PDB file of C-alpha atoms in Angstrom:
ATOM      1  CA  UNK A 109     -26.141  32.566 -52.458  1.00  0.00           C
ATOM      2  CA  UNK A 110     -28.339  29.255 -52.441  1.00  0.00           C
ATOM      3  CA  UNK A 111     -26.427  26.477 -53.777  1.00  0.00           C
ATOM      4  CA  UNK A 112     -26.406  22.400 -53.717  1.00  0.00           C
ATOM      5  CA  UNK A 113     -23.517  20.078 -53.427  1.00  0.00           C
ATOM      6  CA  UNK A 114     -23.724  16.182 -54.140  1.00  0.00           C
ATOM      7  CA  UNK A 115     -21.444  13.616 -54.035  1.00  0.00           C
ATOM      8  CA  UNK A 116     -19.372  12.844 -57.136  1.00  0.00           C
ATOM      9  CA  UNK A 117     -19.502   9.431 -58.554  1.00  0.00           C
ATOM     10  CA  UNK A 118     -20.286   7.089 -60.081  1.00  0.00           C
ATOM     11  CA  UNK A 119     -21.402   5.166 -57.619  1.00  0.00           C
ATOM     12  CA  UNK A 120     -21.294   1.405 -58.974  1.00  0.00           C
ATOM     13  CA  UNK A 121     -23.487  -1.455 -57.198  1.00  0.00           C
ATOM     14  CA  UNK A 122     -24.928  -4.783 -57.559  1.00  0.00           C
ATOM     15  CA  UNK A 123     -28.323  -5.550 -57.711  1.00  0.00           C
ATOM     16  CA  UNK A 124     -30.216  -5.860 -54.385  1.00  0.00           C
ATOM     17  CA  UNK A 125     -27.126  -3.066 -52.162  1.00  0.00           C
ATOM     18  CA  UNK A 126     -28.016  -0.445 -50.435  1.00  0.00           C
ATOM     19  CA  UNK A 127     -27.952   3.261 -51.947  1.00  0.00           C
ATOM     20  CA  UNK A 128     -26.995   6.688 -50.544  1.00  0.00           C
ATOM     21  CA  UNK A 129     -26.377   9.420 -52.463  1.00  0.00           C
ATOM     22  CA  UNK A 130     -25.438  12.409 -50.115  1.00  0.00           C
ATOM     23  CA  UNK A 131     -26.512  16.077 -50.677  1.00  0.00           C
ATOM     24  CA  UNK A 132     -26.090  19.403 -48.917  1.00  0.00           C
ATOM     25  CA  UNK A 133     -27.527  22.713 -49.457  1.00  0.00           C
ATOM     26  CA  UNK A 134     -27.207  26.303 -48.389  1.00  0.00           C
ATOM     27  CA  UNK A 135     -29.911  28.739 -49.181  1.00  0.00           C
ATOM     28  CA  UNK A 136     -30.301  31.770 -47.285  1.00  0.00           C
ATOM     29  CA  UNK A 137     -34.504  30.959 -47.136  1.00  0.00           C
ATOM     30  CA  UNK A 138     -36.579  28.622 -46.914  1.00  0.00           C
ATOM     31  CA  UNK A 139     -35.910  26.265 -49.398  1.00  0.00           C
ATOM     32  CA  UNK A 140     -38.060  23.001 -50.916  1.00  0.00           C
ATOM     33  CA  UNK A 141     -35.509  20.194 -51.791  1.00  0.00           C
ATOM     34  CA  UNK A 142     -36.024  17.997 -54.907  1.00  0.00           C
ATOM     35  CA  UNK A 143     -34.630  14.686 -56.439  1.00  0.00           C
ATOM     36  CA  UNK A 144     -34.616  14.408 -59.984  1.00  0.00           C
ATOM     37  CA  UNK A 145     -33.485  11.566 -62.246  1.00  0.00           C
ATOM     38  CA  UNK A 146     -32.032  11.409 -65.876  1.00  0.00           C
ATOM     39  CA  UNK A 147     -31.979   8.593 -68.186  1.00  0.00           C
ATOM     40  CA  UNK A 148     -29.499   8.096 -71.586  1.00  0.00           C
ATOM     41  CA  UNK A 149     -31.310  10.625 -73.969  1.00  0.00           C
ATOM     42  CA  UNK A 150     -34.280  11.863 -71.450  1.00  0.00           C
ATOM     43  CA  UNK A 151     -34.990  14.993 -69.853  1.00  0.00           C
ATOM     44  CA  UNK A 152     -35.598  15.023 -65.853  1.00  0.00           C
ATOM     45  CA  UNK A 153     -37.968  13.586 -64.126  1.00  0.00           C
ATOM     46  CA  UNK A 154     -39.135  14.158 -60.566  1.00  0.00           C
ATOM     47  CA  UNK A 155     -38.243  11.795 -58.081  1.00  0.00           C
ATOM     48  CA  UNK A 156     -39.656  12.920 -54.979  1.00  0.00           C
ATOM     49  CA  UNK A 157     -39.594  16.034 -52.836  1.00  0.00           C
ATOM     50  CA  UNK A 158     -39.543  17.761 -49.490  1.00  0.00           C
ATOM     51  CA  UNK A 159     -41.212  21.287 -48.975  1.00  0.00           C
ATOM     52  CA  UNK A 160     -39.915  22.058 -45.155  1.00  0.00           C
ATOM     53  CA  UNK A 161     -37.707  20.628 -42.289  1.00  0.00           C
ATOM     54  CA  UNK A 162     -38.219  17.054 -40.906  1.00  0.00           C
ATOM     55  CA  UNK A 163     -40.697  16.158 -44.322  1.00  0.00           C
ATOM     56  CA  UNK A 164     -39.649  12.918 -45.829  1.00  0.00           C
ATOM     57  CA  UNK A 165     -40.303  12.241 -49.922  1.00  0.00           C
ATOM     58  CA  UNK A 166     -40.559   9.375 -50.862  1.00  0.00           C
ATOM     59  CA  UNK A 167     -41.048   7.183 -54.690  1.00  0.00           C
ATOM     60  CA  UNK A 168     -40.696   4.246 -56.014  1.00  0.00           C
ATOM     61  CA  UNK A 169     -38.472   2.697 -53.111  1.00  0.00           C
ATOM     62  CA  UNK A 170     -36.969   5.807 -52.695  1.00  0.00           C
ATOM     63  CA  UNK A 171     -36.450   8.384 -49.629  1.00  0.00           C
ATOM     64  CA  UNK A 172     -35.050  11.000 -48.730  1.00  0.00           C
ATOM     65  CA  UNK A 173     -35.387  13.524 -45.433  1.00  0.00           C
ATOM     66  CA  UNK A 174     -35.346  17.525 -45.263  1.00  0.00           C
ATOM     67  CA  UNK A 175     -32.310  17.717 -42.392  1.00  0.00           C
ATOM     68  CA  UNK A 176     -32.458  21.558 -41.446  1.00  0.00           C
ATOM     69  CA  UNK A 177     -30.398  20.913 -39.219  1.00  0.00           C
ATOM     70  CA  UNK A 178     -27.328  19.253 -41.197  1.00  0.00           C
ATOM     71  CA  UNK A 179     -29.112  21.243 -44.368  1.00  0.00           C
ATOM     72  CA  UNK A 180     -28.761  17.923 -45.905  1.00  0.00           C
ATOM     73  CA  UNK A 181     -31.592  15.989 -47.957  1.00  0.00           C
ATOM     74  CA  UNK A 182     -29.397  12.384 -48.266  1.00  0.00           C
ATOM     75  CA  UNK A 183     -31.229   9.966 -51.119  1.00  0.00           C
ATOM     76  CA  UNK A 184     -31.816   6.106 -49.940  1.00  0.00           C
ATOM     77  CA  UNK A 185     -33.085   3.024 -51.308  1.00  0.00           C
ATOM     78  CA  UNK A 186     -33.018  -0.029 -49.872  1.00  0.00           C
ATOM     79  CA  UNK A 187     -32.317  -2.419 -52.983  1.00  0.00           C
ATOM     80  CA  UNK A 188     -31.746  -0.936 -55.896  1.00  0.00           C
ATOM     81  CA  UNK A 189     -32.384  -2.482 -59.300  1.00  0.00           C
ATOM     82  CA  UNK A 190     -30.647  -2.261 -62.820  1.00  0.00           C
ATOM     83  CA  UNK A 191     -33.081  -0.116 -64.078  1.00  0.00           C
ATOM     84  CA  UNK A 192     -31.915   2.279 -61.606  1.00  0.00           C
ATOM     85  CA  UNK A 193     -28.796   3.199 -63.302  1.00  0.00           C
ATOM     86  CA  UNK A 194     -29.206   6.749 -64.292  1.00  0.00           C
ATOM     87  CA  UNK A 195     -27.682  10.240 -63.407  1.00  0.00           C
ATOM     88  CA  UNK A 196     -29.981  11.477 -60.125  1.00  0.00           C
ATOM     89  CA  UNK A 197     -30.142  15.445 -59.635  1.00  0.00           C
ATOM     90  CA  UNK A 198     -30.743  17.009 -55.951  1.00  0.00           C
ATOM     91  CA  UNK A 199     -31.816  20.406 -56.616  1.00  0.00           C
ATOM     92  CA  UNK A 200     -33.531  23.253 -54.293  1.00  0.00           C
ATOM     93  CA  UNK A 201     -36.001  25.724 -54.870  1.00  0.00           C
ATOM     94  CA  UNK A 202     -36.264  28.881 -52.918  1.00  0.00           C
ATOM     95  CA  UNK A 203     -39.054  31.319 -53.516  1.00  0.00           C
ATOM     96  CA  UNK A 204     -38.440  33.465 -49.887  1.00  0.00           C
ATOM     97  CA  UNK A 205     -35.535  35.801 -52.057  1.00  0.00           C
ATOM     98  CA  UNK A 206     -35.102  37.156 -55.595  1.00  0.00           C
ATOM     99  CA  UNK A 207     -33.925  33.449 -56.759  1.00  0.00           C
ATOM    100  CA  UNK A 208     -37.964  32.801 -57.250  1.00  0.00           C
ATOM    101  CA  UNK A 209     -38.943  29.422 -58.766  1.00  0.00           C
ATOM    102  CA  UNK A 210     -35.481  28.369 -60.194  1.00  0.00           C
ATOM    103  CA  UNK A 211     -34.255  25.696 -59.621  1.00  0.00           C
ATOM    104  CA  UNK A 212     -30.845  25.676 -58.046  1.00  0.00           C
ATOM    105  CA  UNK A 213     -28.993  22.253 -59.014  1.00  0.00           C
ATOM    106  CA  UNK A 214     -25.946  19.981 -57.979  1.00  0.00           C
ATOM    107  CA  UNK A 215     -23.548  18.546 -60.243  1.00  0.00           C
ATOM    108  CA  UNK A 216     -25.247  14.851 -60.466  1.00  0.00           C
ATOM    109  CA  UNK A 217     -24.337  11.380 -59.677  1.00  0.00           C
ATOM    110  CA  UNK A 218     -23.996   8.694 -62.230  1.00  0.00           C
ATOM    111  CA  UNK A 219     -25.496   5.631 -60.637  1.00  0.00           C
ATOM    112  CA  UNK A 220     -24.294   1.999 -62.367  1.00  0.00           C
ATOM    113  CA  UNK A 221     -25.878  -1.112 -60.845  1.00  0.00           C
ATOM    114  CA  UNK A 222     -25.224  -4.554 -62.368  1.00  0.00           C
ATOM    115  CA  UNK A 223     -26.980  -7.707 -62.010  1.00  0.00           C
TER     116      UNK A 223
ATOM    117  CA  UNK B  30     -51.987  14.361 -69.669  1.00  0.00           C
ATOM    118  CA  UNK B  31     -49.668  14.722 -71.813  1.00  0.00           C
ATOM    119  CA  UNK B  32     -46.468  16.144 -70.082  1.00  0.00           C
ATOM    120  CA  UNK B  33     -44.214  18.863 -71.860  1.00  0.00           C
ATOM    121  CA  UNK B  34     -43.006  18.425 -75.571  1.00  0.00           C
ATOM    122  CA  UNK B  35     -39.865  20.552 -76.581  1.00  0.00           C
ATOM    123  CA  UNK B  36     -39.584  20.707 -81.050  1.00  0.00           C
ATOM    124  CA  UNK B  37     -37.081  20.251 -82.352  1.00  0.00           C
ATOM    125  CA  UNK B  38     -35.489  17.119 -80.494  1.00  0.00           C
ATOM    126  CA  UNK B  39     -32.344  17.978 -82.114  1.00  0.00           C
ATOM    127  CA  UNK B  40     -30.428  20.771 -84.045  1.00  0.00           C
ATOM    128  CA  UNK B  41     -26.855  21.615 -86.240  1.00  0.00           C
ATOM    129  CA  UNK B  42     -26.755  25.020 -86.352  1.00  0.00           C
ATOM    130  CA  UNK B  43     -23.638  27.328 -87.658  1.00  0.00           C
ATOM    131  CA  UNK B  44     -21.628  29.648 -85.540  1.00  0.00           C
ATOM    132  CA  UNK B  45     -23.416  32.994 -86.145  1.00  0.00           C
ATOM    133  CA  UNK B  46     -26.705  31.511 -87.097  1.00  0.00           C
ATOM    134  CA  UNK B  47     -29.731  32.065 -84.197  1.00  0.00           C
ATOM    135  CA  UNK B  48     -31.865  29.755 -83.350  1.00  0.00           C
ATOM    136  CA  UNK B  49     -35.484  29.308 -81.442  1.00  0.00           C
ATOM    137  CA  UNK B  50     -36.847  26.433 -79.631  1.00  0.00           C
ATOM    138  CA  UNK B  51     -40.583  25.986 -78.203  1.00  0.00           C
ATOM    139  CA  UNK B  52     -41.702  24.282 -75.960  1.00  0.00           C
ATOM    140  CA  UNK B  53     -45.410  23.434 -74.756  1.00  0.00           C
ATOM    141  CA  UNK B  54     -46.179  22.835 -71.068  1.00  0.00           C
ATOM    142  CA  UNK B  55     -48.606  20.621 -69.628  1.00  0.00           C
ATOM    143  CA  UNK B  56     -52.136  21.559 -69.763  1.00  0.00           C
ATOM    144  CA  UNK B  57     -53.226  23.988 -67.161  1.00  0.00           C
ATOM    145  CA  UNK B  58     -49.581  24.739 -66.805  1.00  0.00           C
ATOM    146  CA  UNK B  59     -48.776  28.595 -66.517  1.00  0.00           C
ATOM    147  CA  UNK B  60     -45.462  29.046 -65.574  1.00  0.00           C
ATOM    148  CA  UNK B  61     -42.519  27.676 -68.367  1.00  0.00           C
ATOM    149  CA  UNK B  62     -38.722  27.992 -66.846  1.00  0.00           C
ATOM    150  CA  UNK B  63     -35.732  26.710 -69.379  1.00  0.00           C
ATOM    151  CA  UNK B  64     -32.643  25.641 -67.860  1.00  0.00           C
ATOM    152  CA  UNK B  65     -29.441  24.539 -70.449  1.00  0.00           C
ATOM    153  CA  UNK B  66     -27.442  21.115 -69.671  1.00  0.00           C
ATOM    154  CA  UNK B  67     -23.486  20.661 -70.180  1.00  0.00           C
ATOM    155  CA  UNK B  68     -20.801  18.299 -69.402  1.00  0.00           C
ATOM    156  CA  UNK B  69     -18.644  21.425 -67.815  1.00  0.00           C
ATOM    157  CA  UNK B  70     -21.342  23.565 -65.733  1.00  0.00           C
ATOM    158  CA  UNK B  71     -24.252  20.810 -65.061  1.00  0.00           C
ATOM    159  CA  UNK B  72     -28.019  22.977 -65.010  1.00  0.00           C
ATOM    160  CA  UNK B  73     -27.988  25.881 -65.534  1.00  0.00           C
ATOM    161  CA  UNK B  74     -31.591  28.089 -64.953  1.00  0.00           C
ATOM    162  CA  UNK B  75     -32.241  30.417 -67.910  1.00  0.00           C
ATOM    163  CA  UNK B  76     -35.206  31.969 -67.329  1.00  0.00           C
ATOM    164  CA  UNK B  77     -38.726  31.558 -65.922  1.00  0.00           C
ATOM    165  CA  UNK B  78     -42.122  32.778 -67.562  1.00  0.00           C
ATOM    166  CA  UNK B  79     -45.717  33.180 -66.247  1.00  0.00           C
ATOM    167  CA  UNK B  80     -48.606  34.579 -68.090  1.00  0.00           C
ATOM    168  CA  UNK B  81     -46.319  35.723 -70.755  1.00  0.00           C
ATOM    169  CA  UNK B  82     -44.071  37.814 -68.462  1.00  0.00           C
ATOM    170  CA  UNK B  83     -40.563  36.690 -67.355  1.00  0.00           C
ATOM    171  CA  UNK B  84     -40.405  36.455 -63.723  1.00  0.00           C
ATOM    172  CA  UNK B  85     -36.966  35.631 -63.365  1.00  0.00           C
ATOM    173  CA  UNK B  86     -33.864  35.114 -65.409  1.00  0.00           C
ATOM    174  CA  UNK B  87     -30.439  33.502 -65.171  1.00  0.00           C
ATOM    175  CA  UNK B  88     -27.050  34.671 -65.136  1.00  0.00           C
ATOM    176  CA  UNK B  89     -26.739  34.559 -69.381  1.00  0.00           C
ATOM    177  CA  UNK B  90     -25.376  37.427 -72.005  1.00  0.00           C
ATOM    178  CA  UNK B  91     -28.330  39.047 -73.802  1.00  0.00           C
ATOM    179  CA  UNK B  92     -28.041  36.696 -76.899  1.00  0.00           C
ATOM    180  CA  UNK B  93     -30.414  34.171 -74.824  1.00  0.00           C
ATOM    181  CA  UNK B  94     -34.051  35.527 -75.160  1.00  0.00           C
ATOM    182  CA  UNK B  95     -37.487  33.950 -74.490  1.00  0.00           C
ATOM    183  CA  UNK B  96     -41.164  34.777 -74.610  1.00  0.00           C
ATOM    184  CA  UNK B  97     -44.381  33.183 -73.639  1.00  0.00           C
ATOM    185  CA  UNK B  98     -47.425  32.947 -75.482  1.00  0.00           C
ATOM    186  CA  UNK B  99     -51.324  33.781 -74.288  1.00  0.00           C
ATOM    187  CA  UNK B 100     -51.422  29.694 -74.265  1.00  0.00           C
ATOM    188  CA  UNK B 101     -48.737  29.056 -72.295  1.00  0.00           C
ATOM    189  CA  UNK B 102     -46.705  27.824 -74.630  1.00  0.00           C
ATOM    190  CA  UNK B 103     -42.962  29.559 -74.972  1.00  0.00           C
ATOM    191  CA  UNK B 104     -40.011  29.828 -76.560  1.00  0.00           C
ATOM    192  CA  UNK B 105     -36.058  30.643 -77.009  1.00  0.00           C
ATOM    193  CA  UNK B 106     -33.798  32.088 -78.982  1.00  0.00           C
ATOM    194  CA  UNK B 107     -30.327  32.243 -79.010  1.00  0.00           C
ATOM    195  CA  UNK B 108     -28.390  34.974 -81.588  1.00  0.00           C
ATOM    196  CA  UNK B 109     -25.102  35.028 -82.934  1.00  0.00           C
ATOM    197  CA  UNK B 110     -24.307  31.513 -81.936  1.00  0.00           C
ATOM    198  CA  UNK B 111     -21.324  30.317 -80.318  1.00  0.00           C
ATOM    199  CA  UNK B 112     -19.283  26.779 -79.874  1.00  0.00           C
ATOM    200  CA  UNK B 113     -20.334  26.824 -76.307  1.00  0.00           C
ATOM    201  CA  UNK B 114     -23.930  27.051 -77.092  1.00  0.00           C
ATOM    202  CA  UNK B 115     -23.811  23.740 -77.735  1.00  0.00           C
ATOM    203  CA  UNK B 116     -25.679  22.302 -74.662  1.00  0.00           C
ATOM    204  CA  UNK B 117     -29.098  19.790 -74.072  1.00  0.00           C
ATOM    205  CA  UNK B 118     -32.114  22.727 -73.394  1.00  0.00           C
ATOM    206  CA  UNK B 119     -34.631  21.867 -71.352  1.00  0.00           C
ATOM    207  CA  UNK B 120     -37.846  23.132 -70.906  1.00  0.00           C
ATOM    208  CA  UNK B 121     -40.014  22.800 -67.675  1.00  0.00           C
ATOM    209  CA  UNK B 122     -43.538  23.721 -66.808  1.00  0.00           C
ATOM    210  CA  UNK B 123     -45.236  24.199 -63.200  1.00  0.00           C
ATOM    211  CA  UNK B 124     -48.830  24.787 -62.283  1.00  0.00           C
ATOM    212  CA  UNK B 125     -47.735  28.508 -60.915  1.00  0.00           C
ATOM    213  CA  UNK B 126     -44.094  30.338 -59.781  1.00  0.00           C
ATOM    214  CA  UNK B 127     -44.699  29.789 -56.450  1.00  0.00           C
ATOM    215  CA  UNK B 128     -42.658  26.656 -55.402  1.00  0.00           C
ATOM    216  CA  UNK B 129     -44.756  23.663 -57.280  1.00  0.00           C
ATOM    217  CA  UNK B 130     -42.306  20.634 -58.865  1.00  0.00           C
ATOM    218  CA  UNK B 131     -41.196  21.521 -62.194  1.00  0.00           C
ATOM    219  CA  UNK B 132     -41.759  18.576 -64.764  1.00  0.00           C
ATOM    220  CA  UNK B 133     -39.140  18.873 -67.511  1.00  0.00           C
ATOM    221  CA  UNK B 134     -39.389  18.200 -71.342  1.00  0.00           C
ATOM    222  CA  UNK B 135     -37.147  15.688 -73.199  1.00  0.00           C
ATOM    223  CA  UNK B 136     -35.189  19.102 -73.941  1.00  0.00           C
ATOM    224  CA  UNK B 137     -33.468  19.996 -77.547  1.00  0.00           C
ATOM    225  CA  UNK B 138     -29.907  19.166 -78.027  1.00  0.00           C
ATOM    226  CA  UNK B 139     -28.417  21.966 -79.829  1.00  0.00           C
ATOM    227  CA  UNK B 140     -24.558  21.078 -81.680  1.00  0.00           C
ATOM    228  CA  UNK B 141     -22.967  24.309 -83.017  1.00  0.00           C
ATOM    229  CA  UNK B 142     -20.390  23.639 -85.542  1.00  0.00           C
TER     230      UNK B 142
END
């Protein structure tokens, strides 16, 4: 079955580093990719997203890239900021097989950055 | 716009009590999918709705119901509660099932006691 695997964290920077958050998938079809992000007491929000192979999203200062080939859709941002810190969500959608429009979502990673 | 509004924000509710929660999508909206948030098992997808017909539905017991209304807007209910019930629900609306972003609610966080 289609699933999605991120890296645990948190993942604790300073203000101004470099941020990856890895992610993986496996999904039998043909599946669009999604970031999402969480704040204390919110509900998601859409960070960017990828609908096929080689398509980069980007938002915000944000990227990521649809890797078929390493099924992989990695999230980047150059410098990050305080108001960063949140819990970010890679999730897939794959509407080829029964699974439809639901989305399919790793476990999260807690991002702290300090100034 | 304005995006999707979940009532109530939050609710106490007794073990054996049932419950419903509504949500309204964005306007123009047409497909409503809930999904329930907890520390142990993340996001979980409930089940998805479009023109009042569920398209698709989670791996939950039978006590988790929804419907959809001729506006689009929807709801859930949960019978014969239980302590694990207790979980942030989130409600998300798309312009149609076929693979457009989702754009979530604030969601409902539900305590059972």
């Amino acid at each position: 079955g289609n699933s999605v695997t991120q890296m645990e964290g948190p993942v604790t920077l300073s203000e101004e580093a470099f941020l990856t958050i890895n992610c993986t998938y496996t999904a039998t079809g043909y599946p669009s990719l999604f970031w999402y992000v969480q704040y204390p007491g919110e509900g998601l929000q859409l960070l960017l997203k990828a609908t096929k192979a080689d398509d980069k999203g980007s938002n915000k200062g944000f990227e990521a890239t649809y890797r078929k080939e390493t099924t992989s859709f990695h999230l980047e941002k150059g410098s990050v900021q305080v108001s960063d810190s949140a819990v970010y969500f890679c999730a897939l959608s794959d509407i080829s097989n029964q699974a439809g429009t639901a989305l399919i979502f790793g476990k999260g990673t807690t991002l702290s950055v300090s100034s | 716009k304005a995006g999707v509004t979940q009532t109530p924000r939050y609710l106490i509710k007794t073990r054996g009590q049932q419950v419903t929660l509504s949500c309204s999508p964005i306007s123009g909206h047409r497909s409503v999918s809930w999904y329930q948030q907890t520390p142990g098992q993340g996001l979980q997808f409930l089940f998805e709705y479009f023109s009042e017909t569920q398209r698709n539905k989670g791996n939950f017991p039978g006590r988790f119901s929804g419907r959809q209304f001729s506006n689009s807007r929807s709801e859930m209910n949960v019978s014969t509660l239980e302590l694990g019930d207790s979980a942030l629900y989130l409600c998300a609306s798309s312009l149609t099932n076929w693979g457009y972003e989702q754009y979530f609610g604030p969601g409902t966080r539900l305590t059972v006691t």
